[in-house]
Coordinates of C-alpha atoms in Angstrom, one line a residue:
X1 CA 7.8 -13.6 4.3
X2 CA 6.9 -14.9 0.7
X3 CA 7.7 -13.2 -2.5
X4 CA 4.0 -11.7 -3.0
X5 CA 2.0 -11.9 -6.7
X6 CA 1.0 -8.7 -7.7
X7 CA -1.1 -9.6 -10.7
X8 CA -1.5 -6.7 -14.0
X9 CA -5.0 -6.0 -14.8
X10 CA -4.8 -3.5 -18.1
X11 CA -7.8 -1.6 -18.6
X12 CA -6.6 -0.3 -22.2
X13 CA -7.1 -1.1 -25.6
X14 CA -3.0 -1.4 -26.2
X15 CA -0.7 -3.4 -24.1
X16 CA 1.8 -5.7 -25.5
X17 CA 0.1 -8.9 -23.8
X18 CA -3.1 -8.3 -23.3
X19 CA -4.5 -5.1 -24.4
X20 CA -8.3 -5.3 -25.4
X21 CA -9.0 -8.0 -23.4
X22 CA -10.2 -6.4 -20.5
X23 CA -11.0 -2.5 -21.7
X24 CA -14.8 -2.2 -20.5
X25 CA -15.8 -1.9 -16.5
X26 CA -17.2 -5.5 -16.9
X27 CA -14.6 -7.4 -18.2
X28 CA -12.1 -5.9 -16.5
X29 CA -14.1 -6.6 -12.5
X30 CA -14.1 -10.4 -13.5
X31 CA -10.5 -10.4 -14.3
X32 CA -9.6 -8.0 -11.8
X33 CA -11.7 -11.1 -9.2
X34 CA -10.1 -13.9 -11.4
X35 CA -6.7 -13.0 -10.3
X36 CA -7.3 -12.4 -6.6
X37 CA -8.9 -15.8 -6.8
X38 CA -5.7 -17.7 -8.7
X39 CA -3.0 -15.9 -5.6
X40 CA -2.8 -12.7 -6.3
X41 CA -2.2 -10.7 -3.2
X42 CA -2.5 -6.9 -5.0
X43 CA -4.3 -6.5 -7.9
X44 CA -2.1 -3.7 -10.3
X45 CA -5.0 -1.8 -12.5
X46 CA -3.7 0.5 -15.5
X47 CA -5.4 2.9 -17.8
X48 CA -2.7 3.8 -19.9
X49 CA 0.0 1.3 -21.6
X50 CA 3.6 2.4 -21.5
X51 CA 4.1 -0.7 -24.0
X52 CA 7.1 0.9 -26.4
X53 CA 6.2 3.2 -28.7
X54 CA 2.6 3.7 -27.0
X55 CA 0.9 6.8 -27.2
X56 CA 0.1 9.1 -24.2
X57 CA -3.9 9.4 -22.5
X58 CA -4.7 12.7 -20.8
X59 CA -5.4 12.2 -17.0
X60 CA -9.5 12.2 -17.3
X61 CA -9.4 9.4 -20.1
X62 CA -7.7 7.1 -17.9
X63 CA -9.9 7.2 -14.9
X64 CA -12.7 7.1 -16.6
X65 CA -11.1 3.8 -17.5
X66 CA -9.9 2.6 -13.8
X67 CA -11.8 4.7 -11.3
X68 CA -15.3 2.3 -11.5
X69 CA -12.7 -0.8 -11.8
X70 CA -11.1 0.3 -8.5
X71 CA -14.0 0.8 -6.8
X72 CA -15.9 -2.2 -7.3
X73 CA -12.9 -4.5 -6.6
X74 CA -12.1 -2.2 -3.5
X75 CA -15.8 -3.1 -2.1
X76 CA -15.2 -7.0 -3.2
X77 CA -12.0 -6.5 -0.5
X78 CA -9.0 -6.8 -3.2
X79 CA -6.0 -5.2 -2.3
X80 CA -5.2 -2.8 -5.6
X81 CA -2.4 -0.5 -6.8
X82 CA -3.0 2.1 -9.3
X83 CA -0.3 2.3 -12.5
X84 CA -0.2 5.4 -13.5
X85 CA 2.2 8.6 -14.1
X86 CA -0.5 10.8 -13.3
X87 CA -0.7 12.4 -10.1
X88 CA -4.5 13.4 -10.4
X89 CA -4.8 9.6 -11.0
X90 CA -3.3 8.6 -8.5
X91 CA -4.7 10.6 -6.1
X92 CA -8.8 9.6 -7.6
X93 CA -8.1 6.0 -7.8
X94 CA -6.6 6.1 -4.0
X95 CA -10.1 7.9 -2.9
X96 CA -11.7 4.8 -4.5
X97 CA -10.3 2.2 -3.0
X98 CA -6.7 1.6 -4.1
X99 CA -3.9 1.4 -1.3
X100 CA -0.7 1.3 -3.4
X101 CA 0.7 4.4 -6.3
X102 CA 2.7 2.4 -8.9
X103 CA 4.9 4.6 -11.0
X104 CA 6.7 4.0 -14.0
X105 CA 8.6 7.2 -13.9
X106 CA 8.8 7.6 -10.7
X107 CA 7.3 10.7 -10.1
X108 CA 9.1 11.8 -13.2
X109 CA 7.0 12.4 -15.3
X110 CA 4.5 14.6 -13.4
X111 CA 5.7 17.1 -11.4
X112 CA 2.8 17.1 -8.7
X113 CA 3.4 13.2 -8.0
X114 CA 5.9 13.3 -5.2
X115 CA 3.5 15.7 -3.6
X116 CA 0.4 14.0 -3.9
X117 CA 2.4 10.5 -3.2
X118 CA 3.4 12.3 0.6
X119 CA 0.1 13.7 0.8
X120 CA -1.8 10.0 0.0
X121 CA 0.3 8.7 2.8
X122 CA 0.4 5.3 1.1
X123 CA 2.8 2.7 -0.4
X124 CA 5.0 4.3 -3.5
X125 CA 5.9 2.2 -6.2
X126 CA 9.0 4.2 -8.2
X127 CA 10.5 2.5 -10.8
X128 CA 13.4 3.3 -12.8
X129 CA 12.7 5.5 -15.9
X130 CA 14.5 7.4 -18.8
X131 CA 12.2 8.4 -21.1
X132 CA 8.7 7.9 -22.3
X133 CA 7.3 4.8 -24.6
X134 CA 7.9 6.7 -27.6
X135 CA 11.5 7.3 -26.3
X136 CA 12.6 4.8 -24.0
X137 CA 14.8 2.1 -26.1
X138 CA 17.4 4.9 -27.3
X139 CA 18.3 5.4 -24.2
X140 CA 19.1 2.0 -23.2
X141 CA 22.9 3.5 -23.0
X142 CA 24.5 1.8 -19.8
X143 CA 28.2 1.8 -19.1
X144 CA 27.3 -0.2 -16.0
X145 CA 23.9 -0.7 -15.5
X146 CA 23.8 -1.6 -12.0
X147 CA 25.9 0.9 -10.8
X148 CA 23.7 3.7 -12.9
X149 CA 19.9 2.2 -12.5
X150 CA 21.4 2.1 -8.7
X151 CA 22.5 5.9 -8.9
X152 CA 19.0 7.1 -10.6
X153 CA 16.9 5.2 -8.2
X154 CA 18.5 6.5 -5.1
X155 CA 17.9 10.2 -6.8
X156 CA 14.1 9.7 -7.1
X157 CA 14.1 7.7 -3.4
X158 CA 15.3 11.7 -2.2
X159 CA 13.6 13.4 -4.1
X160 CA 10.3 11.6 -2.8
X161 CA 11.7 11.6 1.0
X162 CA 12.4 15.3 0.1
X163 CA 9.0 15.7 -0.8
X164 CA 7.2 14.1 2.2
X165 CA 7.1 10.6 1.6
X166 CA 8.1 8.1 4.0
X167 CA 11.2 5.9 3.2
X168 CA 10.0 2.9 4.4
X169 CA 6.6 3.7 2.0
X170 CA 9.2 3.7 -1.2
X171 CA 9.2 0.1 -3.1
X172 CA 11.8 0.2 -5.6
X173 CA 11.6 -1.6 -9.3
X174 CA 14.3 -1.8 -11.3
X175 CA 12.2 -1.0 -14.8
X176 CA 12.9 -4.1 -16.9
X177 CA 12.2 -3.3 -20.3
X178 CA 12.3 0.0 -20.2
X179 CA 15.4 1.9 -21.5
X180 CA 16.5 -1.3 -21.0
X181 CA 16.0 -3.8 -24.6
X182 CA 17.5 -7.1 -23.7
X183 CA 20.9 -7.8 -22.5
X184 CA 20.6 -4.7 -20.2
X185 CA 17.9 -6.3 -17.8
X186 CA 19.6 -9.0 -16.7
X187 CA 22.0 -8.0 -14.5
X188 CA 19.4 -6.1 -12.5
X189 CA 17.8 -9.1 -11.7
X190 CA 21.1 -11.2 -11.0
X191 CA 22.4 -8.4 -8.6
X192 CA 19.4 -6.7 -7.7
X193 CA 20.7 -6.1 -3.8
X194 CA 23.2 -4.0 -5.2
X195 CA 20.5 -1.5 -6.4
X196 CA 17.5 -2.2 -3.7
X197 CA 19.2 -0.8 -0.9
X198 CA 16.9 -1.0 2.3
X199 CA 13.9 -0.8 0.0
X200 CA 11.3 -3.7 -0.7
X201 CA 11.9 -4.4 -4.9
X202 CA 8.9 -5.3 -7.2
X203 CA 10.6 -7.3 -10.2
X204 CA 7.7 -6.9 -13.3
X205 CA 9.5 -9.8 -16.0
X206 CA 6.6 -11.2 -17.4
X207 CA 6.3 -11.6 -20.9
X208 CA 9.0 -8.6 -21.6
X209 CA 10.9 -8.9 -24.7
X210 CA 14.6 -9.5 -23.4
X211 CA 12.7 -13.5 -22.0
X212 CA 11.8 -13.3 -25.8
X213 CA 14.9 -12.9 -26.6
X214 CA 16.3 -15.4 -24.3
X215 CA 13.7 -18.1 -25.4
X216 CA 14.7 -17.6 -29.3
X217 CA 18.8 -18.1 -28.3
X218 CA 17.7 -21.5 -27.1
X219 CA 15.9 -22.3 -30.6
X220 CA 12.6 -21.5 -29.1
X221 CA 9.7 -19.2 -30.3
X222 CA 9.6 -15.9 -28.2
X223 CA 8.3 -13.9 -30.4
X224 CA 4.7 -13.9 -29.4
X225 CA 4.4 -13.1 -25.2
X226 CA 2.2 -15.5 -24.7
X227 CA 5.6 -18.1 -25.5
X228 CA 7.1 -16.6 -22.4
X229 CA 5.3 -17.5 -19.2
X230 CA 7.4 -20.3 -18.1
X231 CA 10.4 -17.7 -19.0
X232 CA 8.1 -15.6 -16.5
X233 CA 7.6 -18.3 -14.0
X234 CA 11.7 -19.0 -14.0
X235 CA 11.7 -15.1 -13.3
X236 CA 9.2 -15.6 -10.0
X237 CA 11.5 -18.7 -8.8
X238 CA 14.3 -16.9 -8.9
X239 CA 12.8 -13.8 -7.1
X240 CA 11.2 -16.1 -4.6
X241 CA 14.4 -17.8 -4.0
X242 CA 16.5 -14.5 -3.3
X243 CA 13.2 -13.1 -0.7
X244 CA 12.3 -10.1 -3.6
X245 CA 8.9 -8.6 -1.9
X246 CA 7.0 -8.7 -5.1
X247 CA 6.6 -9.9 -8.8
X248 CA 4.4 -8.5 -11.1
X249 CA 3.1 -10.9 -13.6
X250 CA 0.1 -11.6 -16.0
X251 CA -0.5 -15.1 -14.9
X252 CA -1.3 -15.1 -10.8
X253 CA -1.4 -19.1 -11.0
X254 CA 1.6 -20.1 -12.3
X255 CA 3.7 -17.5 -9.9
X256 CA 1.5 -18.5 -7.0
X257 CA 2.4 -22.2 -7.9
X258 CA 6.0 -21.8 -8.0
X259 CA 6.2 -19.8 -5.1
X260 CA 4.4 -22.4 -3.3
X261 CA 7.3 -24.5 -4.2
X262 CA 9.8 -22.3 -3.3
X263 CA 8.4 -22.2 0.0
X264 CA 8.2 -26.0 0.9
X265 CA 11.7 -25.9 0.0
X266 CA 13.2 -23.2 1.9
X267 CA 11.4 -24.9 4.6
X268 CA 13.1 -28.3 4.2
X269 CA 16.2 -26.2 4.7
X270 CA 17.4 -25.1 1.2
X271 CA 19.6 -22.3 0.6
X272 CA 20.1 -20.4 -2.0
X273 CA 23.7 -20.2 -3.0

């Protein structure tokens, strides 16, 4: 099966890459219909940015902001997941439409999402996670980061199978970015069966700050995201390559494209090595 494109639609006024640009109902329906249309096979809608150093929502703020998004795509027949840390959130956006829970902590940060996540019955996204935005880059403190991210993720994957949820509903994400500021993320990619276990793995790269940082080593200009989608495409090839289930990204196309490639290769009998 191909690496999928799950595309990031941010209802908020404050992401890193995109924040503002699709905050009302309106805006953010076309773009939510934009990237279905350019290969995106789930559509990932967020109400809250967990950009570093952003501040927290309360629960009714951000589905005010995603609930009438979720629905309308839902009726339009796009496949969604719902980013949020809320477990109230998660369950409201599911009763509108969406068919996959994406958390950042997961289920750390809200002590009612494992519950609700087993009661939902649905796909459950659970990414690794230290500490909120506020928080998160001082405790980028790895001895091995494989070996640990590996450790903490199989705690939350029992902890949710503890709780109700199925096993083979747990998607695993390795957190790039988060507690993790540059050289820390790339090992997680480069070894990323070492952490995944049996569990499908979402990789979310695009635009981060360690491609940033890798684009600037090469005398390049990373400092504004929108300088690192062909960082983010190189990302997706490499993902695609290796058979990773998803990658979230900000540009559907591009990912679509090079997958597309990928595919046609593997095809004509390459291997990766």
């Amino acid at each position: 099966m191909s690496t999928l494109v799950m595309g990031i639609l941010n209802v908020t006024p404050d992401s890193f890459s995109d924040g503002g640009r699709w905050d009302t109902v309106d805006a953010a329906i076309a773009r939510g219909l934009e990237l279905r249309d350019q290969g995106a096979s789930i559509v990932d809608v967020g109400g809250e940015s967990t950009r570093p150093g952003a501040a927290r929502i309360e629960p009714a703020e951000e589905q005010e902001r995603v609930v009438p998004v979720i629905r309308a795509l839902a009726a339009e027949g796009v496949t969604l997941s719902i980013d949020t840390m809320h477990a109230s959130t998660a369950r409201a956006a599911v009763e509108a439409g969406a068919a996959i829970v994406n958390d950042v902590s997961g289920g750390l940060a809200d002590p009612d999402m494992a519950k609700t996540a087993a009661d939902l019955a649905c796909d459950f996204i659970a990414m690794h996670w230290r500490a909120h935005s506020a928080e998160m880059d001082k405790a980028d403190r790895y001895e091995d980061v494989v070996a640990e991210v590996g450790r903490e993720l199989e705690a939350r994957v029992d902890a949710l199978v503890g709780a109700g949820v199925a096993s083979d509903r747990i998607v695993l994400d390795p957190g790039l970015g988060f507690a993790k500021v540059t050289d820390s993320n790339w090992p997680l990619i480069a070894r990323w069966r070492e952490w995944a276990g049996d569990h499908r793995v979402l990789i979310g790269a695009s635009r981060k700050r360690f491609l940033g940082a890798a684009i600037a080593s090469g005398g390049g200009d990373g400092a504004d995201p929108s300088n690192r989608e062909a960082a983010t495409t190189a990302v997706t090839t490499v993902c695609a390559l290796e058979g990773v289930w998803a990658v979230r990204v900000h540009d559907a196309a591009a990912s679509r494209d090079a997958i597309s490639v990928v595919s046609r290769l593997t095809t004509a009998g390459y291997k990766a090595r």
